[in-house]
XYZ file of C-alpha atoms in Angstrom:
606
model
C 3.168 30.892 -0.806
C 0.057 28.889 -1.332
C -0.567 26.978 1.920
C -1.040 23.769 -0.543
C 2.299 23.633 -1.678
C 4.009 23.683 2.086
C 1.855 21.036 2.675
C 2.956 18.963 -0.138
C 6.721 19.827 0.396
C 6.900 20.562 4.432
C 8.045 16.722 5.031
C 10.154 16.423 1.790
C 12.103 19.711 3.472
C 12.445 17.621 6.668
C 14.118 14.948 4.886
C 16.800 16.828 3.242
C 17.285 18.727 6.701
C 17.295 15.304 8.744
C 19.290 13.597 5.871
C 21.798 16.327 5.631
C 21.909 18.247 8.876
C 20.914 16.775 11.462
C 21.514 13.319 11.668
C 23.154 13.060 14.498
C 21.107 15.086 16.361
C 18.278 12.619 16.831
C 15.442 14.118 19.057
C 16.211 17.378 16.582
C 15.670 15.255 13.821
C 12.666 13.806 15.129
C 10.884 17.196 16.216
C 11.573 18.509 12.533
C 9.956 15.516 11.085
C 6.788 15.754 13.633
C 6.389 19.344 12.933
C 6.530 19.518 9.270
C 3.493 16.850 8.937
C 1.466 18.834 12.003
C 1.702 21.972 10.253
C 0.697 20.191 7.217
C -2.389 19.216 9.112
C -2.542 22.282 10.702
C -3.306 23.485 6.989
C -5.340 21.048 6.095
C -7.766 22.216 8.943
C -7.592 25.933 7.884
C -8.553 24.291 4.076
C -11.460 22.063 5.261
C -13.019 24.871 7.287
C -13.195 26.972 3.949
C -16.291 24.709 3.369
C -15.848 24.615 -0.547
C -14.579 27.871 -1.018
C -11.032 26.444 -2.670
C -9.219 26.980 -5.174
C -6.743 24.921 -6.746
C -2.938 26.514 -6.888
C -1.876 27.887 -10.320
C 0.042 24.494 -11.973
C 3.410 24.953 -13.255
C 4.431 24.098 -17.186
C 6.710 21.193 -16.866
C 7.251 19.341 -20.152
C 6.012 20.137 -23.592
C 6.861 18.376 -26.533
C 5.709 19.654 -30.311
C 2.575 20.177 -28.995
C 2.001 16.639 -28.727
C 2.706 16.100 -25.380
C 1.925 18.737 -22.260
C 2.443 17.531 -18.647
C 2.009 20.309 -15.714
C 2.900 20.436 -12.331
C -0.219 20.899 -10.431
C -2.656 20.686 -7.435
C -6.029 19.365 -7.250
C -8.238 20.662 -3.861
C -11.630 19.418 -4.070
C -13.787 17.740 -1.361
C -11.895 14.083 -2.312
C -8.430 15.414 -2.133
C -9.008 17.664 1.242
C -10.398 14.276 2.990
C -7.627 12.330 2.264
C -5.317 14.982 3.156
C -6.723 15.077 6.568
C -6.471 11.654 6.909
C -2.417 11.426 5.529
C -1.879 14.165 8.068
C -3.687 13.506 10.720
C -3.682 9.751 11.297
C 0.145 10.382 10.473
C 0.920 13.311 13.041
C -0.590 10.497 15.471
C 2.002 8.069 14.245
C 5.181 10.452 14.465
C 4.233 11.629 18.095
C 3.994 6.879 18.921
C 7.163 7.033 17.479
C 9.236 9.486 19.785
C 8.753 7.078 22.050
C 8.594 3.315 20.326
C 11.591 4.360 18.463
C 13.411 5.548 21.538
C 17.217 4.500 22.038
C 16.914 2.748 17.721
C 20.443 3.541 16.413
C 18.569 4.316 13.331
C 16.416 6.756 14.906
C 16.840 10.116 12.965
C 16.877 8.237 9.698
C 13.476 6.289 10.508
C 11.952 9.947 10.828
C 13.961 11.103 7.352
C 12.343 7.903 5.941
C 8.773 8.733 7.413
C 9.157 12.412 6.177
C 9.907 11.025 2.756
C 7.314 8.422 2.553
C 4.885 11.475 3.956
C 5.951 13.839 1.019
C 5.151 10.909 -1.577
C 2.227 10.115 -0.210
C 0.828 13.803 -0.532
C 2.005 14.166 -4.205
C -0.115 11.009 -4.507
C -3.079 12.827 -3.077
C -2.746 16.326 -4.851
C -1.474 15.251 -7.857
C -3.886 16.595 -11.403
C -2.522 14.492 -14.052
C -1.767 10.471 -14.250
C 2.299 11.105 -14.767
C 2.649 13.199 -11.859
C 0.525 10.604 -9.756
C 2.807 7.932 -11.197
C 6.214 9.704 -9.897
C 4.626 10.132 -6.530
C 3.191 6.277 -6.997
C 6.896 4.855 -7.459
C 8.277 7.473 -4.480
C 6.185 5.883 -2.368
C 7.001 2.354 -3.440
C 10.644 3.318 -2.578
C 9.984 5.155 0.439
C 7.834 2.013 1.913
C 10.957 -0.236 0.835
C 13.129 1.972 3.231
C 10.816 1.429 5.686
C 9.900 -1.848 5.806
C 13.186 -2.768 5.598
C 14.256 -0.562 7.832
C 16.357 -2.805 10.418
C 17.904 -3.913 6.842
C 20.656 -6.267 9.154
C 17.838 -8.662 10.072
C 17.198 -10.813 6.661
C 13.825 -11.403 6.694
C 13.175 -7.553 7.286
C 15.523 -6.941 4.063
C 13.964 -9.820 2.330
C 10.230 -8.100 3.264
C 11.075 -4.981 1.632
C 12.383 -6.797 -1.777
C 9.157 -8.863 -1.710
C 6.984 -5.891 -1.137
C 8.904 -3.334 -3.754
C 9.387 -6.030 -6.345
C 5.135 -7.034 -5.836
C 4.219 -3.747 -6.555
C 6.248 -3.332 -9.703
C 3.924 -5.659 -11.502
C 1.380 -4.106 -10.528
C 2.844 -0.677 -11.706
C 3.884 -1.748 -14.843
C 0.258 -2.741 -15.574
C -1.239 0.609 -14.375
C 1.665 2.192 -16.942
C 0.617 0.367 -19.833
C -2.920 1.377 -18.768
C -2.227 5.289 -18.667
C -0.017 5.031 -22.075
C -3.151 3.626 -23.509
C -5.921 6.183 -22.169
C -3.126 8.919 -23.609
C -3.081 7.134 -26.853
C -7.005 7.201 -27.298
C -7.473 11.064 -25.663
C -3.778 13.141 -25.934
C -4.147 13.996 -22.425
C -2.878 13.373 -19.092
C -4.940 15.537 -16.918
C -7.649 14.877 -15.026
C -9.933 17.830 -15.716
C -9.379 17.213 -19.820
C -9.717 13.499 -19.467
C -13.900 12.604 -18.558
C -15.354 14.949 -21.671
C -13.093 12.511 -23.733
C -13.650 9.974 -22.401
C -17.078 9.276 -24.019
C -15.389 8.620 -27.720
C -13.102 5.905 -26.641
C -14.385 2.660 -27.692
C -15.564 0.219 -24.972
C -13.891 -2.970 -25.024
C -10.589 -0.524 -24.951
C -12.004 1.472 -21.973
C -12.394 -1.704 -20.421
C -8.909 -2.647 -20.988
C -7.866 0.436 -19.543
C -9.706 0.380 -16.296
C -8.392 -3.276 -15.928
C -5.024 -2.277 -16.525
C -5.165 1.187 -14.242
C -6.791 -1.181 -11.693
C -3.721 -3.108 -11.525
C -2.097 -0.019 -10.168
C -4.346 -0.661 -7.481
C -4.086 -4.590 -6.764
C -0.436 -3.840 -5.973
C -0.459 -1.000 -3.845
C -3.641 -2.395 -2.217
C -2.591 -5.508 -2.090
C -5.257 -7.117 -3.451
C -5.313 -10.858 -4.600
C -3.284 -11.429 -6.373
C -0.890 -9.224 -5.040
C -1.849 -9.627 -2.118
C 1.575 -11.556 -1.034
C 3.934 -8.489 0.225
C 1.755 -7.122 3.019
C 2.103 -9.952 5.595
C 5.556 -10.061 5.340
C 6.008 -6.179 5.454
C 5.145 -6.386 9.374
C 9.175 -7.346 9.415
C 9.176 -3.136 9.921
C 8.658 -1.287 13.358
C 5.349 -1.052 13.987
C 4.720 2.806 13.500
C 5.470 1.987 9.977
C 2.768 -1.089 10.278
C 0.241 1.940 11.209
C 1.328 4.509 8.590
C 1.637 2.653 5.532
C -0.071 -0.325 5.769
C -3.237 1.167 7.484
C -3.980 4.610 6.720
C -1.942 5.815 3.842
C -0.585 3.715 1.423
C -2.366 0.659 0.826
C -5.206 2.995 0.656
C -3.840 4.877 -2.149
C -4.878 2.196 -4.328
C -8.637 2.664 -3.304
C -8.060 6.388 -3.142
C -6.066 6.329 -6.795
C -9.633 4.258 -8.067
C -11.710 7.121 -6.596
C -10.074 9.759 -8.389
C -9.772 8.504 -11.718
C -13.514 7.220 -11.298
C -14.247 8.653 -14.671
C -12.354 5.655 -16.481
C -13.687 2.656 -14.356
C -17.395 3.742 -14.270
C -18.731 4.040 -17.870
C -17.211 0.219 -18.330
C -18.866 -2.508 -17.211
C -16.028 -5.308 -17.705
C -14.326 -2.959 -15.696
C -16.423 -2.831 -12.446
C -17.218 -6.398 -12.851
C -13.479 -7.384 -12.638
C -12.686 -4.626 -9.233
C -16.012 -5.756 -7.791
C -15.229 -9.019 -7.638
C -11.158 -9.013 -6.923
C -12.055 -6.646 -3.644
C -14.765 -9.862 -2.772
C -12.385 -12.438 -2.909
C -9.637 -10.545 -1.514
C -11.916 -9.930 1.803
C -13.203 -13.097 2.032
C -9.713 -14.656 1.337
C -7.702 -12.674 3.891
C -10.102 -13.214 6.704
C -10.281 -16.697 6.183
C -6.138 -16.773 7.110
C -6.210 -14.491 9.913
C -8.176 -16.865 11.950
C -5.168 -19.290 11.898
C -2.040 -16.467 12.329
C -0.080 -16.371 16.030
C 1.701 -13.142 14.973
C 0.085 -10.017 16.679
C 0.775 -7.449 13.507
C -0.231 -10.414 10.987
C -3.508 -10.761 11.991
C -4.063 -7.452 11.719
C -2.189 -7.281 8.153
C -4.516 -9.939 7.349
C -7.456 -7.901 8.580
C -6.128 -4.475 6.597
C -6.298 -7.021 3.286
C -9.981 -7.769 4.196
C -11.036 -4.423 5.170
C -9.176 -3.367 1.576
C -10.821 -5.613 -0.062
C -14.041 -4.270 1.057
C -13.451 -0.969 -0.254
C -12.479 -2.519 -3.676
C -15.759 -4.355 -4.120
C -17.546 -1.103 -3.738
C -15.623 1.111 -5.909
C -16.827 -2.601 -8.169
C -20.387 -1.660 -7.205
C -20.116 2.157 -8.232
C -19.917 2.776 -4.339
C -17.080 5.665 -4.616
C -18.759 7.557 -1.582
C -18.906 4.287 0.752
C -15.150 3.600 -0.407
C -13.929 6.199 0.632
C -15.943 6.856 3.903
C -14.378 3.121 5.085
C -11.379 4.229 4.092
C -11.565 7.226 6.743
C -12.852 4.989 9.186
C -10.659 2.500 8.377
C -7.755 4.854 8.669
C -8.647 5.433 11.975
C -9.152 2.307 14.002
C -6.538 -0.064 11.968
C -3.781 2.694 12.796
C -4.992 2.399 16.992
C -4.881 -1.560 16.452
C -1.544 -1.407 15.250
C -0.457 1.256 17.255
C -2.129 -1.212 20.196
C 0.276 -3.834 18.852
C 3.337 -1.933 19.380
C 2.709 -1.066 22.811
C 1.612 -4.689 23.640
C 5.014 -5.755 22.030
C 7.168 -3.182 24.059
C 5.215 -4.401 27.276
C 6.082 -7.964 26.803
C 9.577 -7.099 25.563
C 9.678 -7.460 21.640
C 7.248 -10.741 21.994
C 4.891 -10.971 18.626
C 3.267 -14.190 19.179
C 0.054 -14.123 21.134
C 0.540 -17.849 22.891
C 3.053 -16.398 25.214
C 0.678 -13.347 26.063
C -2.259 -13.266 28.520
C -3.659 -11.345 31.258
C -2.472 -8.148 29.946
C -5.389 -5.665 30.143
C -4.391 -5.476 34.318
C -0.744 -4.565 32.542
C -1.844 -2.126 30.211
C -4.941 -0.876 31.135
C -5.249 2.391 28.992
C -3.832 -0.196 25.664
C -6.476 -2.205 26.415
C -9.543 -0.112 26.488
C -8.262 1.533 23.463
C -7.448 -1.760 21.401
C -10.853 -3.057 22.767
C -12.504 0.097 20.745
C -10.505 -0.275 17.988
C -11.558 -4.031 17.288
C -15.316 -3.176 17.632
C -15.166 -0.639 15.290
C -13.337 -2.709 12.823
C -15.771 -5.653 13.820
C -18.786 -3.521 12.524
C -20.434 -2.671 16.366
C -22.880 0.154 16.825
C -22.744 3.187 17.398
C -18.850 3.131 16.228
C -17.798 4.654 13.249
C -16.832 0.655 11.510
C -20.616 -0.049 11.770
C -21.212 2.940 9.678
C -19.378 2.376 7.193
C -18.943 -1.168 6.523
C -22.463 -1.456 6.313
C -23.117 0.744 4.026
C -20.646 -1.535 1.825
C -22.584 -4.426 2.653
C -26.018 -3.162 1.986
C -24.648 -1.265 -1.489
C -23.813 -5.534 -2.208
C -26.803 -6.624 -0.848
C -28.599 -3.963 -3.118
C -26.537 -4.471 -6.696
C -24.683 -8.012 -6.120
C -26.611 -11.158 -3.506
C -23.251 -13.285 -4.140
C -21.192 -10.387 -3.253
C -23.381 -9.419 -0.447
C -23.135 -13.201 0.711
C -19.363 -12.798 1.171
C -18.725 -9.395 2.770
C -21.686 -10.983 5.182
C -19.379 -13.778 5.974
C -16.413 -11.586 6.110
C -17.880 -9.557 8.340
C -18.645 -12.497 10.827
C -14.971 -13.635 10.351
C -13.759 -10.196 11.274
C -15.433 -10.021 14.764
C -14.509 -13.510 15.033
C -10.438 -13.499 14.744
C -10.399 -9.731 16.440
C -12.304 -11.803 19.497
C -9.357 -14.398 19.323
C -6.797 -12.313 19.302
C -7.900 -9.881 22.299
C -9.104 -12.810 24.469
C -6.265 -14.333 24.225
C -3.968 -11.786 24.251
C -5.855 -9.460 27.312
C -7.489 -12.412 28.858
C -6.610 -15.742 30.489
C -3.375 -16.675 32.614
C -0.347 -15.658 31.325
C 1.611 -17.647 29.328
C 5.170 -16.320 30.174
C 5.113 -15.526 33.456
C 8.446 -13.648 33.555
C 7.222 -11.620 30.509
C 4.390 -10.967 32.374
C 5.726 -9.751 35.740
C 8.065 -7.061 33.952
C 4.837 -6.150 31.501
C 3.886 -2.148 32.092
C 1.836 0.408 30.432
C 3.499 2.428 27.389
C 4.498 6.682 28.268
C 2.256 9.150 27.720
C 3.461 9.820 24.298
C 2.380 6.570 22.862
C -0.331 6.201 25.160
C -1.778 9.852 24.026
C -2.481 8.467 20.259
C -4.180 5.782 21.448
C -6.815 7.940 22.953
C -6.932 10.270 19.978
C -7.242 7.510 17.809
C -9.947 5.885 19.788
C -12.003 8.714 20.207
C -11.802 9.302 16.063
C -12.469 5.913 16.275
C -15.647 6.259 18.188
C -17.457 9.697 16.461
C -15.606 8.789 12.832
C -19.286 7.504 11.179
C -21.898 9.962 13.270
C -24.068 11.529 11.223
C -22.955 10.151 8.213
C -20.975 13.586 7.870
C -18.146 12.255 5.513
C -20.831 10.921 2.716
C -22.054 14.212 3.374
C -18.713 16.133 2.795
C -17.876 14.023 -0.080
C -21.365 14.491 -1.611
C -22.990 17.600 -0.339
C -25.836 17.852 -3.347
C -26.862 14.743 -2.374
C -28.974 12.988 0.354
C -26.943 10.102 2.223
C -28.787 6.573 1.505
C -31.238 6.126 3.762
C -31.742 2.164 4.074
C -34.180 0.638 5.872
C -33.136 0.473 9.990
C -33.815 -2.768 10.121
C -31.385 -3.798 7.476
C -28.441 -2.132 8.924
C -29.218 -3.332 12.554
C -29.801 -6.780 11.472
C -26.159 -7.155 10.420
C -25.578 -6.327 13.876
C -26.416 -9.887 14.503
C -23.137 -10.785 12.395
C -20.332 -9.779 14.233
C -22.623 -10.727 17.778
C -22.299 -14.144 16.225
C -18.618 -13.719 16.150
C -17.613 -12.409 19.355
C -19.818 -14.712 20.851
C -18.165 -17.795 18.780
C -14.740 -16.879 19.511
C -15.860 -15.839 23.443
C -16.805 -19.337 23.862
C -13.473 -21.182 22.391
C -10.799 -18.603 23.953
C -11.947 -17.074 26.624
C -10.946 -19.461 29.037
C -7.858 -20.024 31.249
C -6.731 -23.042 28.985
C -7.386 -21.688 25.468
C -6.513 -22.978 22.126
C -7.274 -23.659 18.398
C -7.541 -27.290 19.454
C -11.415 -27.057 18.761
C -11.133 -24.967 15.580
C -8.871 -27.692 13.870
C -10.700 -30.447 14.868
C -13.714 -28.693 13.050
C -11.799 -27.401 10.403
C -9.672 -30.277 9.770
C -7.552 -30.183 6.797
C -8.885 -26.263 5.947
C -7.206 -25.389 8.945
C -3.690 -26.587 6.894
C -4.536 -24.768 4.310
C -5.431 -21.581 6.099
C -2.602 -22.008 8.480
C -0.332 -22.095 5.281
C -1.910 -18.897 3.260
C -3.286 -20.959 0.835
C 0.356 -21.293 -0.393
C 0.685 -18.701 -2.104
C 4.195 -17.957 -1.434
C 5.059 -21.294 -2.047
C 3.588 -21.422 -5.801
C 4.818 -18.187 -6.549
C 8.415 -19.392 -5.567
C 7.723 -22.682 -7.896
C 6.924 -20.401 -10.422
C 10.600 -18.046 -10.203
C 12.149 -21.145 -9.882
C 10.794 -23.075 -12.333
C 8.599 -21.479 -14.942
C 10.533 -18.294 -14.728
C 13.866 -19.576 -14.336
C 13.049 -22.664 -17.464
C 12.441 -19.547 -19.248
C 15.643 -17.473 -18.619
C 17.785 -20.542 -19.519
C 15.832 -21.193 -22.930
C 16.818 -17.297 -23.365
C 20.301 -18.074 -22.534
C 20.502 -21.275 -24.807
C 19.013 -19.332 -27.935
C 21.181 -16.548 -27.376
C 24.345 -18.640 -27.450
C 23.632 -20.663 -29.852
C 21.479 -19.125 -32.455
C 22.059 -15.105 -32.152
C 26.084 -15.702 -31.383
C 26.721 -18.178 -34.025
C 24.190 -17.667 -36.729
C 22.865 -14.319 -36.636
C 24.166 -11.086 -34.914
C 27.647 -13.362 -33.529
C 28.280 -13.874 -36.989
C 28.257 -10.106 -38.188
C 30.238 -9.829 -34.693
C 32.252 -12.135 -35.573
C 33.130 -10.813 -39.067
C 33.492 -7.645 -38.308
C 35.986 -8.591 -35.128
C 37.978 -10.520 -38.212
C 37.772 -6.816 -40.451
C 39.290 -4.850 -37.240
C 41.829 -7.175 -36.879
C 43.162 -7.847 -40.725
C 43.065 -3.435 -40.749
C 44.761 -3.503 -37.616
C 48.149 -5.225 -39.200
C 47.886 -1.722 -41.447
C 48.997 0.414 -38.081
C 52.178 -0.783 -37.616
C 53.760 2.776 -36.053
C 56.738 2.474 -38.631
C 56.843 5.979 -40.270
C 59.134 3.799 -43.453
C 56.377 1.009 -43.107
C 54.003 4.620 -44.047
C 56.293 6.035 -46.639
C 55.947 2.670 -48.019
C 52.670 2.426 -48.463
C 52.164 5.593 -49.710
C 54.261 5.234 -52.409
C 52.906 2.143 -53.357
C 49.292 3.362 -53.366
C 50.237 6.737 -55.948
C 51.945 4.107 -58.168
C 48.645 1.582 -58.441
C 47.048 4.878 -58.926
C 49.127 6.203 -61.993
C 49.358 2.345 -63.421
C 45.573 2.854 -63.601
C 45.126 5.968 -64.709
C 47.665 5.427 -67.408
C 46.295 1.990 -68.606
C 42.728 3.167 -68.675
């Protein structure tokens, strides 16, 4: 068997095993999951040490119709598809290992691995699929798998209520991206991938346009871009493993990765890149701006995976495919040890989220700390780890093609080092703030301390040598930018650290200063921008206004004047024939006789 298709369907086999067998034989369960994604990394090793030499498994014939319409089955391996894949399964066989042990003694523990298998399986189709239906099945698996998992301890309500928010979100944004793939098959007759770019030239370009904004909408849900952005904050209502798996490394970045791959549609439009360019700007400007004001350990960091996406948006905007994706490895890596950082923080100060009753802890949790410590100065942008790498080559690609956008990520980027200083001073530094939290506080095992380190040191080497550009693009030279350039947004998140150093690092630390500066900002921050609260206005009012207009017009205009009335009359027909079926073989006889005689009256009169 091609070793492609056990990687795709290793974790969906898990499932059904788990699901079916095994269920009640949780550290069984759990092994199977963690060994069908391994040996789908395992695999994904043997295909990125090929160096180029792939080729793509034969695709099946899965629906014809009258020649009209042909959909396939298939595989795509290619240089874009192989990265990911190492990512999915690497940053993920990280995640199931934390999980043997932050999921330890769950009653739900052999379904949470079923769940992560699942979600594991659609994420891959995602990744491999070589037409835009098959990408869209694997799109909405993944939407349901992440609604399994976010919801996961479904008896808590706002955990349930997080995984409606999130799966209804992201069906707006899906039903945009559908309308946008019925409309590139309208104007080409094909779904695939390798048909679609020489046609792609004869569609006309105000509709190409439409279709990259509509595809990109795909991508503002999953992503969770503004403004979608609503569903991710609240999805930290899931363990924390699942924080790190899908809203880190895998599926919020299939968005960005779904944008890379059908680069062929967004490119040749302008209107297009305009529109992603500057919805990834505001989204990482937006986002950072609220996690300087969030208490919540995970929700700053959900904040910070909205920026960081946001980021990645903007330069798929400014043509920047390579950069994209090269923060999105990066990305993958030290946003997965944050949150992974999180969860061991939370199990050391027993199930406490809210970083004013934390403090002190990196004498606690030594090896957490120095691996969280990593993992924020690579997000922050800090030389030489792999966040500096990357982001910047975002932010000089802006600085290069858009000053305004440049301005922003700039900002962003100062933000970023900023609210990751607040958080880890406060959280690591200081006097504790519970005291009998703080007393019982100890290190995480070995098997979620162990992903920390991996994580960190991916963290660490991820950007050296700019070898991912260089995978992605081998024909081509990486950007060389001027030194002085890259190391002068050094200065950025200095400025940040150093900012947020002076307000929290202190034994008697607060936001006191911040919202005396900020004043009423800090409100508006503190409250999201209220967002949640004008989108429930608008279900409430605009949407529910609507539904009882519907309601009125439908009662009183379709019922009684128009299709009630031809109900009504033909209810009144049944009925009058009805009397005719009276049962009485006479009543029959009757009738029958009666009928031949009108018939021979007739026949003899005429």
């Amino acid at each position: 068997m091609n070793p492609v298709w056990i990687i795709l369907f290793a974790p969906l086999c898990a499932a059904a095993i788990i699901t079916l067998l095994t269920r009640k034989a949780q550290m069984l369960s759990a092994l199977i999951s963690c060994a069908a994604i391994i040996t789908g990394f395992v695999l994904t090793l043997q295909l990125f040490a090929q160096q180029g030499n792939w080729m793509s498994p034969e695709p099946l014939q899965w629906l014809v119709v009258d020649n009209i319409v042909r959909i396939e089955f298939g595989a795509t391996i290619d240089r874009l598809s192989i990265l990911m894949l190492l990512v999915v399964t690497g940053v993920g066989s990280a995640i199931h290992i934390y999980s043997l042990g932050y999921m330890k003694g769950d009653p739900g523990f052999s379904r949470f691995f079923a769940c992560l298998s699942l979600f594991t399986f659609s994420m891959l189709g995602i990744v491999l699929s070589n037409n835009f239906i098959q990408i869209f099945i694997f799109w909405e698996l993944v939407g349901v798998s992440s609604y399994l998992l976010i919801g996961f301890w479904f008896e808590k309500h706002s955990a349930a209520e997080a995984g409606k928010k999130a799966f209804l979100t992201n069906r707006i944004g899906d039903f945009g991206m559908m309308l946008g793939v019925l409309l590139l098959w309208t104007n080409t007759g094909t779904f695939n991938f390798a048909e679609l770019p020489a046609k792609i030239a004869a569609i006309p370009s105000c509709t190409l346009g439409l279709i990259g904004a509509l595809i990109f909408c795909g991508a503002v849900g999953k992503s969770a871009q503004f403004p979608l952005h609503v569903w991710l904050p609240d999805a930290m209502e899931g363990p924390t493993p699942v924080s790190a798996l899908i809203h880190a490394a895998t599926m919020v970045a299939a968005g960005v990765y779904m944008l890379c791959r059908v680069s062929f549609v967004i490119l040749p439009s302008e209107t297009a890149l305009t529109l992603i360019a500057w919805i990834g700007g505001i989204t990482a400007l937006m986002a950072a701006t609220i996690a300087i004001a969030q208490n919540d350990i995970k929700r700053i960091l959900a904040y910070s995976t909205l920026s960081q996406l946001g980021y990645m948006v903007m330069a798929v905007g400014l043509t920047g495919i390579t950069p994209a994706m090269f923060h999105l490895t990066t990305h993958a890596f030290f946003k997965a040890l944050l949150f992974l950082g999180a969860g061991s923080v939370i199990m050391a100060m027993h199930h406490e989220q809210d970083i004013w009753k934390m403090g002190g802890l990196w004498k606690k949790t030594p090896i957490t700390f120095a691996t969280f410590m990593i993992g924020t100065l690579a997000l922050a942008g800090v030389w030489p780890l792999s966040g500096f790498y990357s982001k910047d080559e975002i932010l000089l690609l802006a600085l290069e093609h858009n000053k305004a956008l440049f301005i922003m990520g700039a900002f962003t980027a100062f933000l970023t080092a900023y609210y990751m200083g607040r958080e880890c001073f406060v959280v690591f530094f200081g006097k504790p703030r519970d005291k009998h939290a703080y007393d019982h506080a100890h290190e995480s095992p070995w098997v979620m301390t162990l992903p920390l380190v991996f994580l960190a040191v991916l963290s660490i080497i991820g950007g050296w040598g700019s070898y991912i550009p260089h995978f992605l693009k081998p024909d081509e030279h990486a950007a060389h930018h001027d030194a002085w350039k890259g190391f002068a947004l050094l200065l950025v998140p200095a400025a940040g650290f150093l900012l947020s150093a002076k307000i929290y690092l202190k034994a008697d630390a607060s936001d006191a200063p911040v919202k005396a500066a900020l004043g009423r900002a800090w409100t508006w921050v503190e409250n999201k921008y209220y967002f949640d609260e004008l989108y429930a206005w608008i279900i409430r009012y605009v949407q529910g206004t609507i539904a009882m207009l519907c309601e009125l017009f439908d009662r009183w205009v379709l019922q009684r004047l128009g299709i009630g009335g031809l109900a009504g009359t033909t209810s009144v027909a049944g009925k009058t024939l009805r009397l005719l079926q009276t049962g009485n073989i006479q009543s029959y006889a009757f009738l029958f006789g009666l009928g031949v005689t009108v018939i021979i009256y007739y026949v003899v009169v005429r």
